[in-house]
C-alpha cells in the first residue's frame, strides 16, 4: 500500500523547518560552556565561590528537565501532533533564555537553565517525531541524520559564536539574548511555514510494553556513550584546551573545541547511509571504539596539540555515526509510539550527561587535571562497546 506522505517540495520544507528547530533548541545545550570565565567573574565571591563543579551543574540543570520530558514529550507529540508541540517548546526556550540574560545570581542562572530544559526536551522528540511522520520510509535514515546533524550544528556553533558576541559587547548578557532571538525566529518559521504531516497509521502498542523492551535500553546505553559523551566533552573541552595550550589568536581554541560537535553535521547523515549497508551492530562497535580511542588519547597525551585535534576528530566521528540508526531503530520497533520510543532512548543518553558533566568538574578539581576524567570516559565507552554486541543487527 502506498504511503500517504507529503510531496517532494513539502518534504524539503519540512526538513528545513525541523533542522532549523534542531539548531535553535540545541544551542542551549552548550551556550553557557564557553562563557565560564565571564559567568564566574560576575557571580564569584569569597562567601560563595563559583567552583568548576558548580559550573558543571548548569549543564546538569538543563539536561535534568530535558531528560524528564523525553517520554512525556514524545507521548504528547504522538497524541497532539509534533508541529504543535514543537511550537510550544520553542516558546519555552525563548522565555528561558531571556531569563538567563538578566540573571543576577548563580541560583537564578541554575533556575533558568532548569526551565529551558523543559523546552529543549519536548523540542527534540517533537522534531524527531516530525521527521518520522513527514518522510517516506526510504528517506527516514538519511533525513533523520540531517535532523541530528542540525542538533550538533547548534550545540557546536555556539561554542564558537557565543564568546565572540560576549567579547564584542564586553558583556555575557547579549550572548544569551541572541540564542533567545534565534528560538523566537524559529518558532515563527515553524508556525507559519512547516507543513502539517499526514498521520501514519500503525498497530496500537501499550506504553508498558514499550518501557519493558530490552532493545530500547541497549540503544539508550549507546546513546550515553555517543551523544551523552560528546555533550559532556563539549562542555569541558574549551576549558581543557585553555589549561593545556596558549594561543595568541583567541578564536583558535573555540574553533578547535567546536569540532567535537560540528563534525556531527557530516557524520550523522553519513551514519544514516552506512547503517543500511553494514547493519546497526557493526556501525555501533566501530563508533564506540573510535570514542574510546579519542578519550584515551586526551587522557594520556595532553601536551601535543596536533594529537589532541586528532582525538577530537575521532570523537566527532564516533559520536555522530550512531544517531540515525539508534533513533530510526527505536521508532521502527514501536511505530505507533515512535515519539515516546525515541524519547526513551534519548532520556537514557541524557542520564549520562546529568551524572558526568559535574563529575568531570569534580574529578578535575580533585586531581588538578582532566586526564583522570577523560580516562574514565574512555573506559565507559569501551564497556558500552561490548554491551552493544547484544543489539539486533538489522537496520529496520
PDB file of N, CA and C in Angstrom, residues 58-97:
ATOM      1  N   UNK A  58      25.304  23.605  35.769  1.00  0.00           N
ATOM      2  CA  UNK A  58      24.496  24.338  34.795  1.00  0.00           C
ATOM      3  C   UNK A  58      24.112  23.412  33.637  1.00  0.00           C
ATOM      4  N   UNK A  59      25.058  22.558  33.229  1.00  0.00           N
ATOM      5  CA  UNK A  59      24.744  21.553  32.216  1.00  0.00           C
ATOM      6  C   UNK A  59      23.766  20.527  32.770  1.00  0.00           C
ATOM      7  N   UNK A  60      23.983  20.117  34.022  1.00  0.00           N
ATOM      8  CA  UNK A  60      23.077  19.154  34.650  1.00  0.00           C
ATOM      9  C   UNK A  60      21.662  19.703  34.727  1.00  0.00           C
ATOM     10  N   UNK A  61      21.522  20.987  35.052  1.00  0.00           N
ATOM     11  CA  UNK A  61      20.199  21.593  35.225  1.00  0.00           C
ATOM     12  C   UNK A  61      19.369  21.494  33.957  1.00  0.00           C
ATOM     13  N   UNK A  62      19.940  21.881  32.807  1.00  0.00           N
ATOM     14  CA  UNK A  62      19.168  21.852  31.568  1.00  0.00           C
ATOM     15  C   UNK A  62      18.862  20.419  31.150  1.00  0.00           C
ATOM     16  N   UNK A  63      19.823  19.507  31.350  1.00  0.00           N
ATOM     17  CA  UNK A  63      19.594  18.149  30.896  1.00  0.00           C
ATOM     18  C   UNK A  63      18.747  17.330  31.871  1.00  0.00           C
ATOM     19  N   UNK A  64      18.591  17.793  33.097  1.00  0.00           N
ATOM     20  CA  UNK A  64      17.687  17.110  34.023  1.00  0.00           C
ATOM     21  C   UNK A  64      16.249  17.204  33.516  1.00  0.00           C
ATOM     22  N   UNK A  65      15.782  18.432  33.269  1.00  0.00           N
ATOM     23  CA  UNK A  65      14.416  18.598  32.758  1.00  0.00           C
ATOM     24  C   UNK A  65      14.315  18.145  31.309  1.00  0.00           C
ATOM     25  N   UNK A  66      15.390  18.287  30.551  1.00  0.00           N
ATOM     26  CA  UNK A  66      15.431  17.773  29.180  1.00  0.00           C
ATOM     27  C   UNK A  66      15.160  16.268  29.183  1.00  0.00           C
ATOM     28  N   UNK A  67      15.791  15.557  30.113  1.00  0.00           N
ATOM     29  CA  UNK A  67      15.593  14.114  30.229  1.00  0.00           C
ATOM     30  C   UNK A  67      14.184  13.775  30.697  1.00  0.00           C
ATOM     31  N   UNK A  68      13.701  14.501  31.686  1.00  0.00           N
ATOM     32  CA  UNK A  68      12.378  14.218  32.242  1.00  0.00           C
ATOM     33  C   UNK A  68      11.267  14.374  31.210  1.00  0.00           C
ATOM     34  N   UNK A  69      11.484  15.233  30.206  1.00  0.00           N
ATOM     35  CA  UNK A  69      10.445  15.494  29.211  1.00  0.00           C
ATOM     36  C   UNK A  69      10.531  14.588  27.986  1.00  0.00           C
ATOM     37  N   UNK A  70      11.506  13.676  27.939  1.00  0.00           N
ATOM     38  CA  UNK A  70      11.659  12.860  26.737  1.00  0.00           C
ATOM     39  C   UNK A  70      10.452  11.957  26.475  1.00  0.00           C
ATOM     40  N   UNK A  71      10.080  11.148  27.451  1.00  0.00           N
ATOM     41  CA  UNK A  71       8.943  10.244  27.249  1.00  0.00           C
ATOM     42  C   UNK A  71       7.618  11.008  27.242  1.00  0.00           C
ATOM     43  N   UNK A  72       7.361  11.914  28.219  1.00  0.00           N
ATOM     44  CA  UNK A  72       6.119  12.702  28.129  1.00  0.00           C
ATOM     45  C   UNK A  72       6.039  13.543  26.856  1.00  0.00           C
ATOM     46  N   UNK A  73       7.154  14.181  26.486  1.00  0.00           N
ATOM     47  CA  UNK A  73       7.163  14.995  25.272  1.00  0.00           C
ATOM     48  C   UNK A  73       6.889  14.159  24.036  1.00  0.00           C
ATOM     49  N   UNK A  74       7.496  12.963  23.975  1.00  0.00           N
ATOM     50  CA  UNK A  74       7.241  12.071  22.854  1.00  0.00           C
ATOM     51  C   UNK A  74       5.792  11.618  22.816  1.00  0.00           C
ATOM     52  N   UNK A  75       5.231  11.336  23.995  1.00  0.00           N
ATOM     53  CA  UNK A  75       3.824  10.932  24.073  1.00  0.00           C
ATOM     54  C   UNK A  75       2.908  12.064  23.587  1.00  0.00           C
ATOM     55  N   UNK A  76       3.185  13.302  24.015  1.00  0.00           N
ATOM     56  CA  UNK A  76       2.374  14.443  23.576  1.00  0.00           C
ATOM     57  C   UNK A  76       2.488  14.657  22.068  1.00  0.00           C
ATOM     58  N   UNK A  77       3.714  14.482  21.530  1.00  0.00           N
ATOM     59  CA  UNK A  77       3.908  14.636  20.088  1.00  0.00           C
ATOM     60  C   UNK A  77       3.151  13.554  19.324  1.00  0.00           C
ATOM     61  N   UNK A  78       3.143  12.326  19.860  1.00  0.00           N
ATOM     62  CA  UNK A  78       2.373  11.244  19.241  1.00  0.00           C
ATOM     63  C   UNK A  78       0.876  11.553  19.268  1.00  0.00           C
ATOM     64  N   UNK A  79       0.415  12.125  20.379  1.00  0.00           N
ATOM     65  CA  UNK A  79      -1.016  12.320  20.589  1.00  0.00           C
ATOM     66  C   UNK A  79      -1.549  13.597  19.958  1.00  0.00           C
ATOM     67  N   UNK A  80      -0.856  14.716  20.149  1.00  0.00           N
ATOM     68  CA  UNK A  80      -1.375  16.018  19.707  1.00  0.00           C
ATOM     69  C   UNK A  80      -0.743  16.538  18.417  1.00  0.00           C
ATOM     70  N   UNK A  81       0.299  15.880  17.964  1.00  0.00           N
ATOM     71  CA  UNK A  81       0.957  16.314  16.736  1.00  0.00           C
ATOM     72  C   UNK A  81       2.294  16.968  17.027  1.00  0.00           C
ATOM     73  N   UNK A  82       3.347  16.608  16.278  1.00  0.00           N
ATOM     74  CA  UNK A  82       4.687  17.134  16.554  1.00  0.00           C
ATOM     75  C   UNK A  82       4.845  18.621  16.275  1.00  0.00           C
ATOM     76  N   UNK A  83       4.141  19.154  15.269  1.00  0.00           N
ATOM     77  CA  UNK A  83       4.297  20.583  14.950  1.00  0.00           C
ATOM     78  C   UNK A  83       3.785  21.449  16.091  1.00  0.00           C
ATOM     79  N   UNK A  84       2.620  21.117  16.615  1.00  0.00           N
ATOM     80  CA  UNK A  84       2.043  21.896  17.710  1.00  0.00           C
ATOM     81  C   UNK A  84       2.951  21.872  18.945  1.00  0.00           C
ATOM     82  N   UNK A  85       3.451  20.698  19.291  1.00  0.00           N
ATOM     83  CA  UNK A  85       4.306  20.584  20.473  1.00  0.00           C
ATOM     84  C   UNK A  85       5.645  21.289  20.257  1.00  0.00           C
ATOM     85  N   UNK A  86       6.148  21.267  19.028  1.00  0.00           N
ATOM     86  CA  UNK A  86       7.416  21.937  18.735  1.00  0.00           C
ATOM     87  C   UNK A  86       7.290  23.446  18.928  1.00  0.00           C
ATOM     88  N   UNK A  87       6.177  24.026  18.523  1.00  0.00           N
ATOM     89  CA  UNK A  87       5.963  25.464  18.691  1.00  0.00           C
ATOM     90  C   UNK A  87       5.896  25.840  20.170  1.00  0.00           C
ATOM     91  N   UNK A  88       5.166  25.062  20.946  1.00  0.00           N
ATOM     92  CA  UNK A  88       5.069  25.333  22.391  1.00  0.00           C
ATOM     93  C   UNK A  88       6.443  25.239  23.036  1.00  0.00           C
ATOM     94  N   UNK A  89       7.198  24.224  22.667  1.00  0.00           N
ATOM     95  CA  UNK A  89       8.514  24.010  23.274  1.00  0.00           C
ATOM     96  C   UNK A  89       9.491  25.136  22.929  1.00  0.00           C
ATOM     97  N   UNK A  90       9.466  25.616  21.693  1.00  0.00           N
ATOM     98  CA  UNK A  90      10.364  26.708  21.297  1.00  0.00           C
ATOM     99  C   UNK A  90      10.027  27.999  22.047  1.00  0.00           C
ATOM    100  N   UNK A  91       8.754  28.202  22.371  1.00  0.00           N
ATOM    101  CA  UNK A  91       8.368  29.369  23.163  1.00  0.00           C
ATOM    102  C   UNK A  91       8.992  29.300  24.554  1.00  0.00           C
ATOM    103  N   UNK A  92       9.022  28.111  25.136  1.00  0.00           N
ATOM    104  CA  UNK A  92       9.648  27.924  26.454  1.00  0.00           C
ATOM    105  C   UNK A  92      11.144  28.226  26.377  1.00  0.00           C
ATOM    106  N   UNK A  93      11.806  27.758  25.313  1.00  0.00           N
ATOM    107  CA  UNK A  93      13.237  28.017  25.136  1.00  0.00           C
ATOM    108  C   UNK A  93      13.508  29.512  25.031  1.00  0.00           C
ATOM    109  N   UNK A  94      12.674  30.221  24.288  1.00  0.00           N
ATOM    110  CA  UNK A  94      12.833  31.669  24.112  1.00  0.00           C
ATOM    111  C   UNK A  94      12.715  32.401  25.447  1.00  0.00           C
ATOM    112  N   UNK A  95      11.675  32.095  26.199  1.00  0.00           N
ATOM    113  CA  UNK A  95      11.450  32.750  27.501  1.00  0.00           C
ATOM    114  C   UNK A  95      12.601  32.455  28.458  1.00  0.00           C
ATOM    115  N   UNK A  96      13.045  31.201  28.481  1.00  0.00           N
ATOM    116  CA  UNK A  96      14.118  30.818  29.397  1.00  0.00           C
ATOM    117  C   UNK A  96      15.415  31.547  29.134  1.00  0.00           C
ATOM    118  N   UNK A  97      15.731  31.770  27.861  1.00  0.00           N
ATOM    119  CA  UNK A  97      16.972  32.479  27.543  1.00  0.00           C
ATOM    120  C   UNK A  97      16.917  33.946  27.938  1.00  0.00           C
TER     121      UNK A  97
END
